[in-house]
Amino acid sequence: MATLLPPPKRRKLYHGVPEPEPKPETPVPNIVVQFINNEDGKDLAPAVTLPADLSREQLETLLNKLSGSDDPVPFSFHVSVPGASEGEDVTATAPPTRIVIANSLNQDVLLNTKYKMTTEDIFVVHCSPQAVFKVRPATRCSSTLTGHSSAILCASFSPTGQMLATGSGDTNVRLWDLDTETPSHVLSGHRGWVLCVEWEARERKLASGGHDGQVRIWDPKNGKVIGDAMKGHTKWITSLAWEPIHINAANPRVASSSKDGTIRVWSMTNRRTEYTLGGHTASVNLVRWGGAIPSGVLYTASSDRTVRIWEAAKGRCLHILKDHAHWVTTLTLNTDFVLRTGPYDHTGKQPSSDEEAQAWALERYRKLASQHSELMISGSDDHTLFLWNLFASGSSDDTSAETSAGGTKPKPLMRLTGHQRQISHVVFSPDGTLAASASWDSSVRLWNGRTGKRVLCHNREENDIDHSNFHDNRFIATMRGHVGAVYRLTWSADSRMLVSASKDSTVKIWDLKTYKLKMDLPGHTDEVYCVDFVADKIVSGGRDKTLKIWKN
């Protein structure tokens, strides 16, 4: 029997109009590229001939391949072109213009008529590594510290990592010497559980908030309380936030949120309430002090299902975000790490004055915020998160912010869905490129911190790519392994590792190169409520009343 051929395709009709001719593809030229280190000017790889339309991400991958690096290093790229403008001689003594490669060399340089570079030129690409150090993973428990007589509810390393503060249900705050890993001071004064502790970015003061509704300020050097307790809240304190050092280095204020539905900003000069923010109609669960405008911004999350944005100078409400359908319990800023550590970085340099500390802190903040301004992610008991960019224009004018009453309602960049139960914690990576969320569904999810969109997802058992979720297009990976609710998350300073603490009594370290479990840290005998990571040390505490320090 003869094989029947398929019928011919029906020709597309244009009703008398001649069929348009297909547009010829624009040929992409090849160019010679030389990668050099921006710090010392040395070649990172031999000169190579490349298509000019390679994206920035492809250039980064290629450079890591050429340099033979086993652990990929993120880079930023820029090209310096002659500074002569149109109509002038290229050889004129003008400073070169620095062009940041955001898309490709073709789009950013060749197609831009302002710059006199052609395919005949050698493109010298200056490469700046974005992670110039690497944190070693913790592998062992170096100390198990006892002293608290009740569950440890909060733990926080100081910005330099030289001191550690913990708060407990025994009404005490304890300071620990990390050199000897022994108790340093016991700070007594609260008449209820100590629910939160927060370090000032220069380590001169420590703030604590308790179930007694009081905020206390301590001197960490001698363990003495500074002045009397600051009273005003009628219910317990839920969180604390210090004013960023790059805004006020000499005498930063502290903000406190409470179950009574208010936020109070306290002056450290007279130790009194500077102003009270009263717009929420239910418990304020979290407060963050950002630096999106010169005077500072307060972000508050509440059980009234809203997030409010306040101008820190006058206490004026800038935005009311009503997109969540249940209590908003957590939020994070992409600048949290640089705001917390202030002028201190991995080099260990110490500022000699408040002015120098403010300048260093401002430089670190601008370096991060200049890429994508100050982003925020809010997490709720409605199982979802929202990614926000409320100051996208980057304007430093306070009046540029739109008020929710008269201006356009802000819209989130992305709604992040996937968790099956309440969100317990969300935190940005130190470099601001990733965000991680923990949930009562026993999972940790990883998101793109700039767009919220997903790249790939790993399966729990075989660690294979789970193709069934590619249509979701919202998260990078789901990291499973805990068998109980995940309470807290913290990042390593190089953004390469994530640590999670869980109800199942374990602490787990996740490798963000493979999205797999890197290290399991068992040892606690009950739920782990708090965890923190600084340098190569991890601290964890929980219901078993013991504090564990983990090292490499």
Coordinates of C-alpha atoms in Angstrom, one line a residue:
M1 CA 0.0 0.0 0.0
A2 CA 1.4 3.4 -1.0
T3 CA 2.2 5.9 1.7
L4 CA 0.0 8.9 1.6
L5 CA 1.7 12.2 1.8
P6 CA 0.3 14.8 4.2
P7 CA -1.8 17.5 2.6
P8 CA 0.1 20.8 1.7
K9 CA 0.0 23.5 4.3
R10 CA -2.6 26.2 3.7
R11 CA -0.9 29.3 2.5
K12 CA -1.4 32.4 4.6
L13 CA -3.5 35.0 2.8
Y14 CA -2.8 38.7 3.1
H15 CA -6.0 39.8 1.2
G16 CA -4.3 41.6 -1.7
V17 CA -1.4 43.0 0.4
P18 CA 1.9 41.6 -0.7
E19 CA 3.5 39.2 1.7
P20 CA 6.1 41.0 3.9
E21 CA 9.7 40.1 3.3
P22 CA 11.3 38.4 6.3
K23 CA 13.7 40.8 8.1
P24 CA 17.3 39.7 7.8
E25 CA 19.0 38.9 11.0
T26 CA 21.5 41.5 12.1
P27 CA 24.9 39.8 12.2
V28 CA 26.6 39.9 15.6
P29 CA 30.2 41.0 15.3
N30 CA 33.1 39.2 17.1
I31 CA 35.3 41.2 19.3
V32 CA 38.6 40.6 21.2
V33 CA 38.1 40.7 25.0
Q34 CA 40.8 40.9 27.6
F35 CA 39.7 40.3 31.3
I36 CA 41.8 42.1 33.9
N37 CA 41.5 42.3 37.7
N38 CA 40.1 45.8 38.6
E39 CA 42.2 45.9 41.8
D40 CA 45.8 45.2 40.6
G41 CA 45.4 45.3 36.8
K42 CA 46.7 41.8 36.2
D43 CA 45.3 39.5 33.5
L44 CA 42.7 37.0 34.7
A45 CA 42.7 35.0 31.5
P46 CA 44.2 35.2 28.0
A47 CA 42.6 37.4 25.4
V48 CA 39.7 35.7 23.7
T49 CA 37.5 36.4 20.6
L50 CA 33.8 36.4 21.6
P51 CA 30.4 37.3 20.1
A52 CA 29.6 40.8 21.2
D53 CA 26.1 39.9 22.4
L54 CA 27.2 37.6 25.2
S55 CA 25.2 38.6 28.3
R56 CA 26.8 39.6 31.6
E57 CA 25.9 36.3 33.2
Q58 CA 27.6 34.4 30.2
L59 CA 30.7 36.6 30.6
E60 CA 30.8 35.6 34.3
T61 CA 30.5 31.9 33.5
L62 CA 33.1 32.1 30.8
L63 CA 35.6 33.9 33.1
N64 CA 35.2 31.3 35.8
K65 CA 35.8 28.6 33.3
L66 CA 38.9 30.3 31.9
S67 CA 40.4 30.9 35.3
G68 CA 39.8 27.3 36.3
S69 CA 37.9 28.1 39.5
D70 CA 36.1 25.2 41.1
D71 CA 33.9 27.5 43.1
P72 CA 32.3 30.1 40.8
V73 CA 32.9 33.7 41.9
P74 CA 30.4 36.4 41.1
F75 CA 31.9 39.3 39.2
S76 CA 30.8 42.8 38.2
F77 CA 32.2 44.1 34.8
H78 CA 33.0 47.6 33.4
V79 CA 34.8 49.0 30.5
S80 CA 36.7 52.3 30.4
V81 CA 36.3 54.1 27.1
P82 CA 38.1 57.3 26.0
G83 CA 36.5 60.4 27.5
A84 CA 36.4 62.5 24.3
S85 CA 32.9 63.5 23.3
E86 CA 31.5 63.8 19.8
G87 CA 33.4 66.2 17.6
E88 CA 36.6 66.1 19.7
D89 CA 39.8 64.3 19.2
V90 CA 39.9 60.9 20.8
T91 CA 43.4 61.5 21.9
A92 CA 42.4 64.5 23.9
T93 CA 43.4 64.4 27.5
A94 CA 40.1 63.7 29.0
P95 CA 39.3 61.2 31.8
P96 CA 38.0 57.9 30.6
T97 CA 34.3 57.1 30.9
R98 CA 33.4 54.0 33.0
I99 CA 30.6 51.9 31.5
V100 CA 29.1 49.2 33.7
I101 CA 28.2 46.1 31.7
A102 CA 24.6 45.4 32.6
N103 CA 23.4 43.6 29.5
S104 CA 26.2 42.9 26.9
L105 CA 29.2 44.6 25.3
N106 CA 27.2 45.0 22.1
Q107 CA 24.2 46.7 23.7
D108 CA 26.1 48.8 26.3
V109 CA 29.1 49.9 24.2
L110 CA 29.1 49.1 20.5
L111 CA 25.5 50.2 19.7
N112 CA 25.9 53.4 21.8
T113 CA 27.0 56.2 19.5
K114 CA 28.3 58.3 22.4
Y115 CA 31.3 56.0 22.7
K116 CA 34.0 55.7 20.0
M117 CA 34.8 52.0 20.1
T118 CA 34.6 49.6 17.2
T119 CA 35.0 45.9 16.6
E120 CA 38.7 46.7 15.7
D121 CA 39.4 47.7 19.3
I122 CA 40.5 45.3 22.1
F123 CA 37.9 45.5 24.8
V124 CA 39.6 45.6 28.2
V125 CA 37.0 44.4 30.7
H126 CA 37.7 45.3 34.3
C127 CA 36.4 42.5 36.6
S128 CA 35.6 43.1 40.3
P129 CA 34.9 39.9 42.4
Q130 CA 31.8 40.4 44.5
A131 CA 32.8 37.8 47.1
V132 CA 36.5 38.2 47.9
F133 CA 36.4 35.9 50.9
K134 CA 35.0 32.5 51.7
V135 CA 33.5 31.3 55.0
R136 CA 34.4 27.8 56.2
P137 CA 31.4 25.6 57.1
A138 CA 31.0 24.6 60.8
T139 CA 31.6 20.9 61.3
R140 CA 31.7 20.4 65.1
C141 CA 30.3 21.7 68.4
S142 CA 33.1 23.5 70.1
S143 CA 31.1 24.4 73.3
T144 CA 27.9 23.6 75.0
L145 CA 27.2 26.5 77.4
T146 CA 24.8 26.3 80.3
G147 CA 23.6 29.1 82.6
H148 CA 20.2 30.0 81.5
S149 CA 17.5 28.4 83.7
S150 CA 14.8 28.6 81.0
A151 CA 14.4 28.3 77.2
I152 CA 16.8 30.6 75.2
L153 CA 14.5 32.7 73.0
C154 CA 17.0 35.0 71.2
A155 CA 20.7 35.1 70.4
S156 CA 22.7 37.7 68.5
F157 CA 26.4 38.1 67.7
S158 CA 27.8 41.7 67.8
P159 CA 28.6 43.3 64.5
T160 CA 32.3 42.4 64.7
G161 CA 31.6 38.9 66.0
Q162 CA 33.6 39.5 69.2
M163 CA 30.7 39.3 71.6
L164 CA 27.4 37.3 71.9
A165 CA 24.2 38.2 73.7
T166 CA 21.3 35.8 74.5
G167 CA 17.9 36.4 76.0
S168 CA 15.9 33.8 77.9
G169 CA 12.7 33.0 79.6
D170 CA 14.6 33.3 83.0
T171 CA 14.3 37.1 82.6
N172 CA 18.1 37.5 82.1
V173 CA 20.3 38.6 79.3
R174 CA 23.7 37.0 79.2
L175 CA 26.9 38.1 77.5
W176 CA 29.4 35.5 76.4
D177 CA 33.2 35.8 75.8
L178 CA 33.8 34.2 72.4
D179 CA 37.6 33.9 72.8
T180 CA 37.2 31.6 75.8
E181 CA 33.6 30.6 75.1
T182 CA 32.6 31.2 78.7
P183 CA 30.0 33.5 80.4
S184 CA 31.0 37.1 80.6
H185 CA 28.1 39.0 82.3
V186 CA 24.6 38.4 83.5
L187 CA 22.3 41.4 82.8
S188 CA 19.4 41.3 85.3
G189 CA 16.5 43.7 85.4
H190 CA 13.7 42.5 83.2
R191 CA 10.6 41.1 85.1
G192 CA 9.5 38.9 82.3
W193 CA 10.8 36.8 79.4
V194 CA 13.5 38.5 77.3
L195 CA 12.1 38.3 73.8
C196 CA 14.6 40.2 71.8
V197 CA 18.2 41.6 71.9
E198 CA 19.7 44.0 69.4
W199 CA 23.2 45.4 69.1
E200 CA 24.0 48.9 68.2
A201 CA 26.2 48.8 65.0
R202 CA 29.3 50.1 66.8
E203 CA 28.9 47.7 69.7
R204 CA 28.7 50.5 72.3
K205 CA 25.2 49.5 73.5
L206 CA 22.9 46.5 73.6
A207 CA 19.2 46.9 73.7
S208 CA 16.8 44.3 75.1
G209 CA 13.0 44.0 75.1
G210 CA 10.9 41.8 77.4
H211 CA 7.5 40.5 78.2
D212 CA 7.3 43.2 80.9
G213 CA 6.9 45.8 78.1
Q214 CA 10.2 47.5 79.0
V215 CA 13.2 48.4 76.8
R216 CA 16.6 48.3 78.6
I217 CA 19.9 49.6 77.3
W218 CA 23.1 47.9 78.5
D219 CA 26.8 48.7 78.4
P220 CA 28.4 45.4 77.0
K221 CA 31.8 46.2 78.4
N222 CA 30.9 46.1 82.1
G223 CA 27.5 44.5 81.9
K224 CA 25.8 47.4 83.7
V225 CA 22.4 48.9 82.7
I226 CA 22.5 52.4 81.3
G227 CA 19.9 54.5 83.1
D228 CA 16.5 53.3 84.0
A229 CA 14.2 51.0 82.0
M230 CA 12.4 52.9 79.2
K231 CA 8.7 52.4 79.9
G232 CA 5.7 53.3 77.7
H233 CA 4.4 50.2 76.0
T234 CA 1.4 48.6 77.7
K235 CA 2.2 45.1 76.4
W236 CA 5.3 43.1 75.6
I237 CA 8.0 44.1 73.2
T238 CA 8.1 42.1 69.9
S239 CA 11.2 43.5 68.2
L240 CA 13.9 46.2 68.3
A241 CA 15.8 48.2 65.6
W242 CA 18.7 50.7 65.9
E243 CA 19.0 53.7 63.7
P244 CA 21.6 53.0 61.0
I245 CA 25.1 54.2 61.6
H246 CA 25.4 55.9 58.2
I247 CA 22.5 58.2 59.2
N248 CA 23.4 58.9 62.9
A249 CA 26.7 57.6 64.1
A250 CA 27.2 59.7 67.3
N251 CA 23.9 58.9 69.1
P252 CA 21.6 56.5 67.2
R253 CA 18.0 56.1 68.3
V254 CA 16.3 52.8 68.9
A255 CA 12.8 51.8 67.7
S256 CA 10.6 49.2 69.5
S257 CA 7.4 47.5 68.4
S258 CA 4.9 46.0 70.8
K259 CA 1.9 43.8 71.1
D260 CA -0.1 46.9 72.0
G261 CA -0.1 48.0 68.4
T262 CA 2.3 50.9 68.6
I263 CA 5.9 51.6 67.6
R264 CA 8.0 53.9 69.8
V265 CA 11.2 55.7 68.8
W266 CA 13.4 56.3 71.8
S267 CA 16.1 59.1 72.1
M268 CA 19.3 58.0 73.8
T269 CA 20.0 61.5 74.9
N270 CA 17.1 61.9 77.4
R271 CA 16.0 58.2 77.3
R272 CA 12.4 59.2 76.5
T273 CA 10.0 58.5 73.7
E274 CA 10.7 60.8 70.8
Y275 CA 7.4 59.9 69.1
T276 CA 4.9 57.1 69.0
L277 CA 3.5 55.6 65.8
G278 CA 0.0 54.5 66.2
G279 CA -1.7 53.5 63.0
H280 CA -1.8 49.7 63.3
T281 CA -5.0 48.1 64.8
A282 CA -3.4 45.0 66.1
S283 CA 0.0 43.7 67.4
V284 CA 3.1 45.1 65.6
N285 CA 5.2 41.9 65.1
L286 CA 8.4 43.4 63.6
V287 CA 10.2 46.7 63.0
R288 CA 13.1 47.4 60.7
W289 CA 15.0 50.7 60.3
G290 CA 16.2 51.2 56.7
G291 CA 18.1 53.9 54.9
A292 CA 16.2 54.3 51.6
I293 CA 15.9 58.1 52.2
P294 CA 18.5 60.3 54.0
S295 CA 16.4 60.6 57.2
G296 CA 15.8 56.8 57.4
V297 CA 12.7 54.6 56.9
L298 CA 10.8 52.5 59.4
Y299 CA 9.2 49.3 58.1
T300 CA 6.6 47.7 60.4
A301 CA 4.7 44.4 60.0
S302 CA 1.4 43.8 61.9
S303 CA -1.3 41.3 62.7
D304 CA -3.8 43.7 61.2
R305 CA -2.6 42.2 57.8
T306 CA -0.7 45.4 56.8
V307 CA 2.8 46.6 56.4
R308 CA 3.4 50.3 57.0
I309 CA 6.3 52.4 55.8
W310 CA 7.2 55.5 57.9
E311 CA 9.5 58.4 57.5
A312 CA 11.9 58.2 60.5
A313 CA 12.5 61.9 60.9
K314 CA 8.9 63.0 61.6
G315 CA 7.0 59.7 61.9
R316 CA 4.9 60.4 58.8
C317 CA 3.3 57.4 57.2
L318 CA 4.5 57.0 53.5
H319 CA 2.8 53.8 52.5
I320 CA 0.2 51.3 53.8
L321 CA 0.5 47.8 52.1
K322 CA -2.6 45.8 52.3
D323 CA -1.9 42.9 50.0
H324 CA -1.6 40.1 52.6
A325 CA -4.7 38.2 53.7
H326 CA -3.5 37.2 57.2
W327 CA -1.1 38.3 59.9
V328 CA 2.2 39.7 58.6
T329 CA 4.8 38.1 60.9
T330 CA 8.2 38.7 59.3
L331 CA 9.9 41.0 56.8
T332 CA 13.4 41.6 55.6
L333 CA 15.5 44.2 53.7
N334 CA 18.2 43.5 51.2
T335 CA 20.3 46.0 53.1
D336 CA 19.8 44.2 56.5
F337 CA 23.4 42.9 56.7
V338 CA 25.2 46.2 55.9
L339 CA 22.9 48.0 58.3
R340 CA 23.6 45.6 61.0
T341 CA 27.4 45.5 60.6
G342 CA 27.7 49.2 59.9
P343 CA 31.4 50.1 59.2
Y344 CA 32.7 46.6 59.8
D345 CA 33.5 44.2 57.0
H346 CA 35.7 41.1 56.4
T347 CA 38.9 43.1 56.5
G348 CA 38.7 43.8 60.2
K349 CA 39.4 47.5 59.9
Q350 CA 38.4 49.6 62.9
P351 CA 37.1 53.2 62.5
S352 CA 38.9 55.8 64.6
S353 CA 36.0 58.2 65.0
D354 CA 32.2 58.5 64.5
E355 CA 32.7 60.5 61.4
E356 CA 34.9 57.8 59.8
A357 CA 32.5 55.1 60.9
Q358 CA 29.6 57.0 59.3
A359 CA 31.6 57.5 56.1
W360 CA 32.5 53.8 55.9
A361 CA 29.0 52.6 56.7
L362 CA 27.5 55.0 54.1
E363 CA 29.9 53.7 51.4
R364 CA 28.9 50.1 52.2
Y365 CA 25.3 51.0 52.1
R366 CA 25.4 52.9 48.8
K367 CA 27.5 50.1 47.1
L368 CA 24.7 47.6 47.8
A369 CA 21.6 49.9 47.5
S370 CA 22.9 51.5 44.2
Q371 CA 22.2 48.2 42.3
H372 CA 18.6 47.7 43.1
S373 CA 17.7 50.3 45.7
E374 CA 16.3 49.1 49.0
L375 CA 14.0 46.1 48.5
M376 CA 11.7 44.5 51.1
I377 CA 10.1 41.1 51.4
S378 CA 7.2 40.6 53.7
G379 CA 6.0 37.1 54.9
S380 CA 2.6 36.2 56.3
D381 CA 0.5 33.5 57.8
D382 CA -1.4 33.4 54.5
H383 CA 1.5 31.2 53.3
T384 CA 2.8 33.8 50.8
L385 CA 5.5 36.5 50.5
F386 CA 5.6 39.7 48.6
L387 CA 8.7 41.4 47.1
W388 CA 8.5 45.2 47.2
N389 CA 10.6 48.0 45.7
L390 CA 9.0 51.1 47.2
F391 CA 11.9 53.5 46.5
A392 CA 12.7 52.5 42.9
S393 CA 13.5 56.0 41.7
G394 CA 16.4 56.2 44.2
S395 CA 15.4 59.8 45.0
S396 CA 16.8 61.2 48.1
D397 CA 13.9 63.7 48.5
D398 CA 11.6 62.8 51.3
T399 CA 8.6 64.2 49.4
S400 CA 9.2 61.8 46.5
A401 CA 7.5 59.0 48.4
E402 CA 3.9 58.6 47.5
T403 CA 1.5 58.6 50.4
S404 CA -1.2 56.0 50.5
A405 CA -3.9 58.6 50.9
G406 CA -3.2 60.8 47.9
G407 CA -0.7 58.9 45.7
T408 CA -0.8 55.8 43.6
K409 CA -1.1 52.5 45.6
P410 CA 2.3 50.7 45.5
K411 CA 2.3 47.4 43.8
P412 CA 4.6 44.5 44.7
L413 CA 7.2 43.3 42.2
M414 CA 6.2 39.7 42.8
R415 CA 4.0 37.5 44.8
L416 CA 6.0 34.5 46.0
T417 CA 3.9 31.4 46.5
G418 CA 4.8 27.8 47.2
H419 CA 4.8 27.3 51.0
Q420 CA 2.0 25.1 52.3
R421 CA 1.8 26.6 55.8
Q422 CA 2.6 29.9 57.7
I423 CA 5.9 31.7 57.0
S424 CA 8.0 31.8 60.1
H425 CA 11.0 33.8 58.9
V426 CA 12.4 35.4 55.8
V427 CA 15.9 36.9 55.3
F428 CA 18.0 38.4 52.5
S429 CA 21.5 37.2 51.7
P430 CA 24.3 39.7 52.7
D431 CA 24.9 40.5 49.0
G432 CA 21.1 41.0 48.4
T433 CA 20.9 38.6 45.4
L434 CA 19.0 35.8 47.2
A435 CA 16.3 35.5 49.8
A436 CA 15.4 32.5 51.9
S437 CA 12.1 31.8 53.7
A438 CA 11.3 29.3 56.4
S439 CA 7.9 27.9 57.1
W440 CA 5.9 25.6 59.3
D441 CA 5.7 23.2 56.4
S442 CA 9.2 22.0 57.3
S443 CA 10.8 23.4 54.2
V444 CA 13.2 26.2 53.3
R445 CA 12.7 28.0 50.0
L446 CA 15.2 30.1 48.1
W447 CA 14.1 33.0 45.9
N448 CA 15.8 35.4 43.5
G449 CA 16.2 38.5 45.7
R450 CA 15.9 41.0 42.8
T451 CA 13.0 39.6 40.8
G452 CA 11.5 36.9 42.9
K453 CA 11.6 34.5 39.9
R454 CA 12.8 30.9 39.9
V455 CA 15.6 29.2 38.1
L456 CA 15.4 25.6 39.1
C457 CA 14.1 23.4 41.9
H458 CA 15.6 20.3 43.5
N459 CA 13.7 17.2 44.6
R460 CA 14.0 16.0 48.2
E461 CA 15.1 12.4 47.7
E462 CA 17.3 12.1 44.6
N463 CA 18.3 15.8 44.5
D464 CA 17.4 15.8 40.8
I465 CA 15.8 18.8 39.1
D466 CA 12.0 18.6 39.6
H467 CA 10.7 19.5 36.2
S468 CA 7.1 19.4 37.4
N469 CA 7.5 22.9 39.0
F470 CA 9.1 24.7 36.1
H471 CA 5.8 26.4 35.2
D472 CA 5.7 28.1 38.6
N473 CA 8.7 30.3 37.7
R474 CA 9.0 31.9 41.1
F475 CA 11.7 30.2 43.2
I476 CA 15.2 28.9 42.9
A477 CA 15.1 25.8 45.1
T478 CA 13.2 24.1 47.8
M479 CA 15.5 22.6 50.5
R480 CA 13.9 19.8 52.4
G481 CA 15.3 17.7 55.2
H482 CA 13.8 19.0 58.4
V483 CA 10.9 17.0 59.9
G484 CA 9.5 19.8 62.0
A485 CA 8.7 23.5 61.5
V486 CA 11.7 25.6 60.6
Y487 CA 11.8 28.6 62.9
R488 CA 14.9 30.7 62.0
L489 CA 17.4 31.3 59.2
T490 CA 20.7 33.0 59.0
W491 CA 23.3 33.5 56.2
S492 CA 27.1 33.2 56.1
A493 CA 28.8 36.5 55.3
D494 CA 29.8 35.4 51.8
S495 CA 26.2 34.4 50.9
R496 CA 27.4 30.8 50.0
M497 CA 25.7 29.0 52.9
L498 CA 22.4 29.1 54.7
V499 CA 21.7 27.8 58.2
S500 CA 18.3 26.8 59.5
A501 CA 17.0 26.0 63.0
S502 CA 14.0 23.8 63.5
K503 CA 11.5 22.3 65.9
D504 CA 13.0 18.9 65.1
S505 CA 16.0 19.9 67.4
T506 CA 18.6 20.1 64.6
V507 CA 20.6 22.9 62.9
K508 CA 21.3 22.3 59.2
I509 CA 23.8 24.0 56.9
W510 CA 22.8 24.2 53.2
D511 CA 25.2 24.6 50.3
L512 CA 23.9 27.2 47.8
K513 CA 26.1 26.0 45.0
T514 CA 24.3 22.6 44.9
Y515 CA 21.2 23.4 46.9
K516 CA 21.9 20.4 49.0
L517 CA 22.4 19.7 52.7
K518 CA 26.1 20.5 53.4
M519 CA 26.2 19.6 57.1
D520 CA 23.7 18.4 59.8
L521 CA 24.4 19.7 63.3
P522 CA 22.6 17.5 65.8
G523 CA 23.1 17.9 69.5
H524 CA 20.1 19.9 70.9
T525 CA 17.6 17.8 72.8
D526 CA 14.6 19.9 72.1
E527 CA 13.3 22.6 69.7
V528 CA 15.9 25.2 68.5
Y529 CA 14.4 28.7 68.7
C530 CA 17.3 30.9 67.5
V531 CA 20.4 30.8 65.4
D532 CA 23.1 33.3 64.2
F533 CA 26.2 33.1 62.0
V534 CA 29.3 35.3 62.1
A535 CA 32.7 34.7 60.5
D536 CA 33.0 30.9 60.8
K537 CA 31.0 30.5 64.0
I538 CA 27.4 29.5 64.4
V539 CA 25.4 29.8 67.7
S540 CA 22.1 28.1 68.4
G541 CA 19.9 28.0 71.4
G542 CA 16.4 26.7 72.3
R543 CA 14.1 24.9 74.6
D544 CA 16.8 22.7 76.2
K545 CA 18.2 25.8 77.9
T546 CA 21.7 25.2 76.4
L547 CA 23.7 27.4 74.0
K548 CA 25.8 25.6 71.4
I549 CA 28.7 27.2 69.5
W550 CA 29.6 25.4 66.2
K551 CA 33.0 25.9 64.4
N552 CA 35.0 24.5 61.5

